[in-house]
Amino acid sequence: MAKGKTAMMRAALAGLHRTGAGRLLAPFTQGEGLIFTLHQVRPQTGEPPAFAPNRILEVTPDFLEAVLDQVLEAGLDVITLDEAADRLTHGEGGRFACFTFDDGYRDNCDYALPLFQERRLPFTLYVPTEYPSGHGELWWLALEQAIAKADPTVEVERDGEVWRLPTKTDAEKNRSYEAVYWWLRGLPEQKMRMVVCGLADRYEIDLTQQCRDLIMNWDELREFAGDPLVTIGAHTKDHLALAKLPVEEAVDQMLGSADRLESELGTRPVHFAYPYGDPGSAGAREFALAEAPGFRTAVTTRKGMLFPAHKDHLTALPRVSLNGEYQSLTYTALYLTGAPFAIWNGFQRVDAA
């Protein structure tokens, strides 16, 4: 998230906390519970660098541990997605939280799993099946690496020409990252991947090695999935924005990932996460498509709490990000009230369009 937007969001959260508005709104906004989303969990060594645009995808083990305890102390049940679907469908049980992780980072095993094991709490990991095979393209990290290396400009192939953006200072690097990132997100998937591969070649970044360094391989994933606390969900084959794909290719990404996970791990996944998960990556068409492969639930990254009406939209569930820029229990206490998301969504409880 751009620095300006981060500052504005922090100010808004601080206002909700200072005025007590979150607590006042909670009876109307907290809903039945929420689904947290995380990516990487690893210790922070020293001061974070000024240029670290993907820090939003990282939290420390200490912060995750504190959030788990906070959720339990607030009286929420930490449950599986299956039980969450049951509670939404039948309207029974107390307020709950689910914890989900995307992509299969190795640090999830090293740092997150022990925290859940210590408390005997369940969670879900969504896996794009090319990643544990070592063929994933974590392009957002490659882009960060390229811009970190580039000086005084980063060069990107755009529409047959070289696009040069300034990278001499950290502020320039952050602005250039935002510009290139959102331009790439607007491209067709295959074209975007071609641009990223060209960028990786230009700045000598080995995408395959990067994936193998950061993501659990199949052997590691099999051991990880063997813990009864762990549920493995599907996350497509190649981590593509499904809304940009033809129907046949989108279905293949969904079905193919479920088939591969069943083949490798012995259990067919019934839970799914849309890559990126924003409205431009997954919408009404994808929500309907997710029902065909037999997924019981599918999650987005649309912000929000879970309400009884979500029983009719189990393949369009919102999630709440544990964002590396907001590692404060003051913020997460507000998340549990649902107030920030109600305001964000104009008090609309279900967004499945």
XYZ file of C-alpha atoms in Angstrom:
353
model
C 0.000 0.000 0.000
C 1.298 3.471 -0.862
C 2.700 5.414 2.087
C -0.004 8.088 1.865
C -2.816 5.541 1.942
C -1.184 3.753 4.863
C -0.988 6.987 6.844
C -4.641 7.782 6.097
C -5.775 4.314 7.139
C -3.797 4.494 10.383
C -5.348 7.875 11.146
C -8.836 6.486 10.514
C -8.214 3.489 12.764
C -6.756 5.733 15.470
C -9.896 7.880 15.309
C -12.159 4.866 15.741
C -10.110 3.749 18.728
C -9.824 7.176 20.369
C -13.531 7.969 20.106
C -14.699 4.522 21.117
C -16.806 4.346 17.961
C -15.631 0.816 17.255
C -17.069 -0.483 20.525
C -20.320 1.413 20.006
C -20.783 0.020 16.508
C -19.727 -3.542 17.374
C -23.220 -4.917 18.146
C -24.248 -3.948 14.614
C -21.002 -4.604 12.732
C -19.179 -7.560 14.315
C -21.271 -10.223 12.609
C -20.811 -13.944 13.211
C -17.044 -13.820 12.883
C -14.229 -13.310 10.417
C -11.576 -15.011 8.332
C -8.036 -13.727 8.701
C -5.598 -13.916 5.802
C -1.812 -14.067 6.075
C 1.116 -14.790 3.790
C 4.605 -14.842 5.320
C 5.433 -15.153 9.011
C 9.040 -14.517 9.953
C 11.084 -12.592 12.518
C 12.094 -9.033 11.818
C 15.837 -8.478 11.955
C 16.771 -4.884 12.648
C 14.957 -1.831 11.373
C 12.781 -2.496 8.314
C 14.209 -0.908 5.166
C 12.541 2.212 3.785
C 11.937 0.380 0.515
C 10.004 -2.781 1.313
C 6.700 -2.648 -0.587
C 5.897 -6.294 0.122
C 6.231 -5.843 3.863
C 2.425 -5.749 3.851
C 2.556 -9.522 3.243
C 4.746 -10.276 6.276
C 4.047 -10.391 9.991
C 6.326 -11.429 12.819
C 5.733 -14.587 14.867
C 5.396 -12.418 17.990
C 2.573 -10.427 16.411
C 0.756 -13.532 15.182
C 1.063 -15.097 18.640
C -0.367 -11.968 20.237
C -3.293 -11.921 17.787
C -4.112 -15.580 18.458
C -4.233 -14.869 22.191
C -6.240 -11.683 21.663
C -8.844 -13.523 19.590
C -9.198 -16.241 22.217
C -9.392 -13.716 25.069
C -12.132 -11.881 23.159
C -14.204 -15.071 23.365
C -14.114 -16.079 19.700
C -13.814 -19.748 18.784
C -10.945 -20.469 16.373
C -12.435 -23.069 14.042
C -11.982 -24.772 10.675
C -13.575 -23.497 7.490
C -15.839 -26.552 7.488
C -17.204 -25.610 10.893
C -17.511 -21.973 9.800
C -19.620 -23.070 6.834
C -21.741 -25.183 9.161
C -22.308 -22.311 11.570
C -23.235 -19.917 8.780
C -25.543 -22.486 7.189
C -27.344 -23.553 10.353
C -27.092 -20.357 12.387
C -25.714 -22.146 15.432
C -22.637 -21.587 17.583
C -20.894 -18.510 18.912
C -18.716 -15.938 17.193
C -15.656 -17.386 15.507
C -12.433 -16.696 13.671
C -10.670 -18.694 10.963
C -7.014 -18.253 10.082
C -5.863 -18.765 6.504
C -2.473 -18.540 4.790
C -1.858 -18.072 1.075
C 0.815 -19.543 -1.209
C 2.715 -22.076 0.933
C 5.725 -20.164 2.226
C 8.213 -22.321 4.089
C 8.188 -19.905 7.019
C 4.561 -20.921 7.665
C 5.954 -24.273 8.789
C 8.912 -22.828 10.659
C 7.172 -20.041 12.574
C 3.361 -20.199 12.268
C 2.660 -23.910 12.723
C 4.251 -24.127 16.215
C 2.038 -21.281 17.457
C -1.124 -23.098 16.353
C 0.151 -26.422 17.683
C 0.852 -24.916 21.093
C -2.774 -23.745 21.325
C -4.320 -26.678 19.391
C -5.921 -24.292 16.922
C -6.783 -25.161 13.295
C -5.914 -23.156 10.178
C -5.965 -23.433 6.387
C -3.179 -23.102 3.832
C -4.089 -22.348 0.208
C -1.569 -23.719 -2.298
C -1.040 -22.792 -5.974
C 0.113 -26.197 -7.194
C 2.944 -25.018 -9.452
C 4.621 -23.435 -6.426
C 5.657 -26.599 -4.524
C 6.796 -27.976 -7.891
C 9.301 -25.110 -7.979
C 7.773 -23.447 -11.039
C 5.961 -20.549 -9.423
C 6.569 -16.936 -10.333
C 6.411 -14.745 -7.241
C 6.532 -11.770 -9.547
C 5.704 -9.099 -6.948
C 8.848 -10.096 -5.041
C 10.891 -10.173 -8.251
C 9.684 -6.662 -9.058
C 10.801 -5.474 -5.633
C 14.217 -7.072 -6.153
C 14.609 -5.507 -9.585
C 13.794 -2.020 -8.347
C 16.075 -2.465 -5.341
C 18.936 -3.325 -7.716
C 18.214 -0.644 -10.316
C 20.034 2.682 -10.077
C 19.346 5.405 -11.153
C 16.363 4.031 -13.121
C 14.505 0.769 -13.566
C 13.831 -0.262 -17.145
C 10.641 -2.118 -18.044
C 9.511 -3.298 -21.470
C 6.178 -1.601 -22.152
C 4.350 -1.729 -25.481
C 7.550 -2.367 -27.426
C 9.441 0.468 -25.756
C 11.627 0.777 -22.676
C 9.881 2.491 -19.766
C 12.385 4.150 -17.414
C 11.384 5.118 -13.891
C 13.617 6.782 -11.260
C 15.039 4.594 -8.483
C 17.817 6.693 -6.955
C 16.129 7.266 -3.595
C 13.877 5.065 -1.472
C 10.967 7.409 -2.153
C 11.537 7.069 -5.895
C 11.784 3.312 -5.589
C 8.466 3.150 -3.728
C 6.707 5.335 -6.293
C 8.172 3.363 -9.182
C 7.162 0.064 -7.604
C 3.562 1.265 -7.218
C 3.450 2.479 -10.813
C 4.829 -0.718 -12.318
C 2.907 -3.039 -9.986
C -0.503 -1.590 -10.836
C 0.330 -1.361 -14.531
C 1.220 -5.063 -14.471
C -1.975 -5.931 -12.568
C -3.973 -4.350 -15.380
C -2.380 -6.469 -18.111
C -3.657 -9.825 -19.406
C -2.070 -12.565 -17.316
C 0.187 -14.067 -19.966
C 1.435 -10.663 -21.115
C 2.115 -9.652 -17.530
C 4.168 -12.802 -16.930
C 6.169 -12.159 -20.119
C 7.010 -8.645 -18.929
C 8.071 -9.956 -15.518
C 10.278 -12.643 -17.072
C 11.937 -9.968 -19.175
C 12.462 -7.819 -16.096
C 13.925 -10.786 -14.203
C 16.338 -11.487 -17.062
C 17.367 -7.841 -17.236
C 18.199 -7.713 -13.507
C 19.491 -11.292 -13.152
C 16.732 -12.584 -10.906
C 16.149 -16.352 -10.984
C 12.382 -16.748 -10.597
C 12.611 -20.523 -10.252
C 15.231 -20.363 -7.521
C 13.302 -17.659 -5.710
C 10.253 -19.932 -5.618
C 12.271 -22.907 -4.395
C 13.945 -20.813 -1.705
C 10.697 -19.473 -0.267
C 7.993 -22.106 -0.894
C 7.587 -25.558 0.629
C 8.209 -28.384 -1.839
C 5.846 -31.344 -2.110
C 7.697 -33.447 0.452
C 7.643 -30.597 2.957
C 4.009 -29.897 2.176
C 3.040 -33.535 2.719
C 4.610 -33.453 6.185
C 2.980 -30.096 6.929
C -0.441 -31.303 5.766
C -0.121 -34.394 7.949
C -0.775 -32.312 11.057
C -4.481 -32.695 11.948
C -4.709 -28.961 12.624
C -3.899 -28.163 8.985
C -6.414 -27.969 6.143
C -5.028 -27.603 2.623
C -7.055 -25.547 0.187
C -6.695 -24.933 -3.544
C -5.375 -21.653 -4.960
C -5.260 -22.410 -8.728
C -2.297 -23.935 -10.533
C -0.368 -20.804 -11.490
C -1.727 -18.056 -9.211
C -3.525 -16.300 -12.062
C -6.254 -13.659 -11.781
C -9.215 -15.786 -12.850
C -11.398 -12.897 -13.973
C -8.890 -12.195 -16.771
C -9.125 -15.740 -18.157
C -11.628 -17.387 -20.521
C -14.111 -19.620 -18.703
C -12.429 -22.845 -19.832
C -9.012 -21.729 -18.617
C -10.388 -20.452 -15.318
C -12.114 -23.774 -14.671
C -8.927 -25.643 -15.600
C -6.972 -23.570 -13.083
C -9.471 -24.463 -10.366
C -10.001 -28.121 -11.216
C -6.358 -28.723 -12.053
C -5.210 -27.436 -8.699
C -7.731 -29.606 -6.843
C -6.731 -32.656 -8.903
C -3.021 -32.118 -8.218
C -3.499 -31.597 -4.488
C -5.581 -34.781 -4.295
C -2.909 -36.691 -6.220
C -0.018 -35.403 -4.097
C -1.628 -35.288 -0.646
C -4.342 -37.937 -0.859
C -7.241 -35.637 0.040
C -9.298 -33.556 -2.363
C -9.576 -29.927 -1.223
C -13.039 -28.478 -0.682
C -11.880 -24.929 0.082
C -10.507 -22.416 -2.408
C -8.888 -18.972 -2.435
C -8.994 -16.683 -5.466
C -5.512 -15.373 -6.336
C -5.310 -11.666 -5.475
C -8.974 -11.906 -4.492
C -9.951 -8.313 -5.290
C -12.995 -7.445 -7.448
C -10.810 -7.143 -10.554
C -9.520 -10.701 -10.066
C -12.647 -12.528 -8.918
C -16.287 -11.571 -9.343
C -19.734 -13.046 -9.820
C -18.610 -15.313 -12.700
C -15.793 -16.815 -10.611
C -18.039 -17.200 -7.561
C -20.387 -19.316 -9.680
C -17.543 -21.256 -11.301
C -16.130 -22.233 -7.903
C -19.247 -24.247 -7.164
C -18.703 -26.609 -10.110
C -15.469 -28.243 -8.834
C -17.227 -28.955 -5.553
C -15.590 -26.288 -3.407
C -17.595 -25.781 -0.259
C -16.134 -22.342 0.414
C -14.070 -19.870 -1.557
C -12.480 -16.750 -0.127
C -11.676 -13.346 -1.569
C -9.606 -10.477 -0.219
C -12.630 -8.180 -0.086
C -12.632 -6.679 3.394
C -15.420 -7.635 5.740
C -16.935 -9.716 8.502
C -19.165 -12.763 8.088
C -22.919 -12.390 8.528
C -25.825 -14.874 8.385
C -26.540 -13.842 4.781
C -23.178 -15.266 3.742
C -24.733 -18.733 3.955
C -26.018 -18.023 0.455
C -22.598 -16.820 -0.764
C -20.108 -19.361 0.569
C -17.961 -19.013 -2.554
C -17.653 -15.233 -2.103
C -16.455 -14.919 1.480
C -14.572 -11.798 2.619
C -11.360 -11.878 4.616
C -9.483 -9.533 6.944
C -5.783 -9.116 6.246
C -3.194 -9.229 8.995
C -1.104 -6.612 7.235
C 2.571 -6.118 8.023
C 2.085 -2.346 8.066
C -0.505 -2.624 10.868
C 1.108 -4.885 13.473
C -0.699 -3.445 16.472
C -3.202 -5.078 18.805
C -5.063 -1.769 18.886
C -5.823 -2.227 15.215
C -6.736 -5.900 15.510
C -9.064 -5.138 18.437
C -10.872 -2.785 16.079
C -10.968 -5.491 13.399
C -12.873 -7.732 15.801
C -15.601 -5.099 16.137
C -16.089 -5.062 12.366
C -16.483 -1.280 12.462
C -13.617 -0.385 10.057
C -14.978 -2.750 7.411
C -18.572 -1.630 7.829
C -17.477 1.939 7.189
C -15.246 0.825 4.287
C -18.189 -1.069 2.720
C -20.797 1.621 3.322
C -22.456 -0.727 5.859
C -23.185 -3.248 3.114
C -22.856 -6.662 4.758
C -22.474 -8.918 1.709
C -20.495 -8.029 -1.405
C -20.833 -10.866 -3.915
C -21.192 -8.941 -7.153
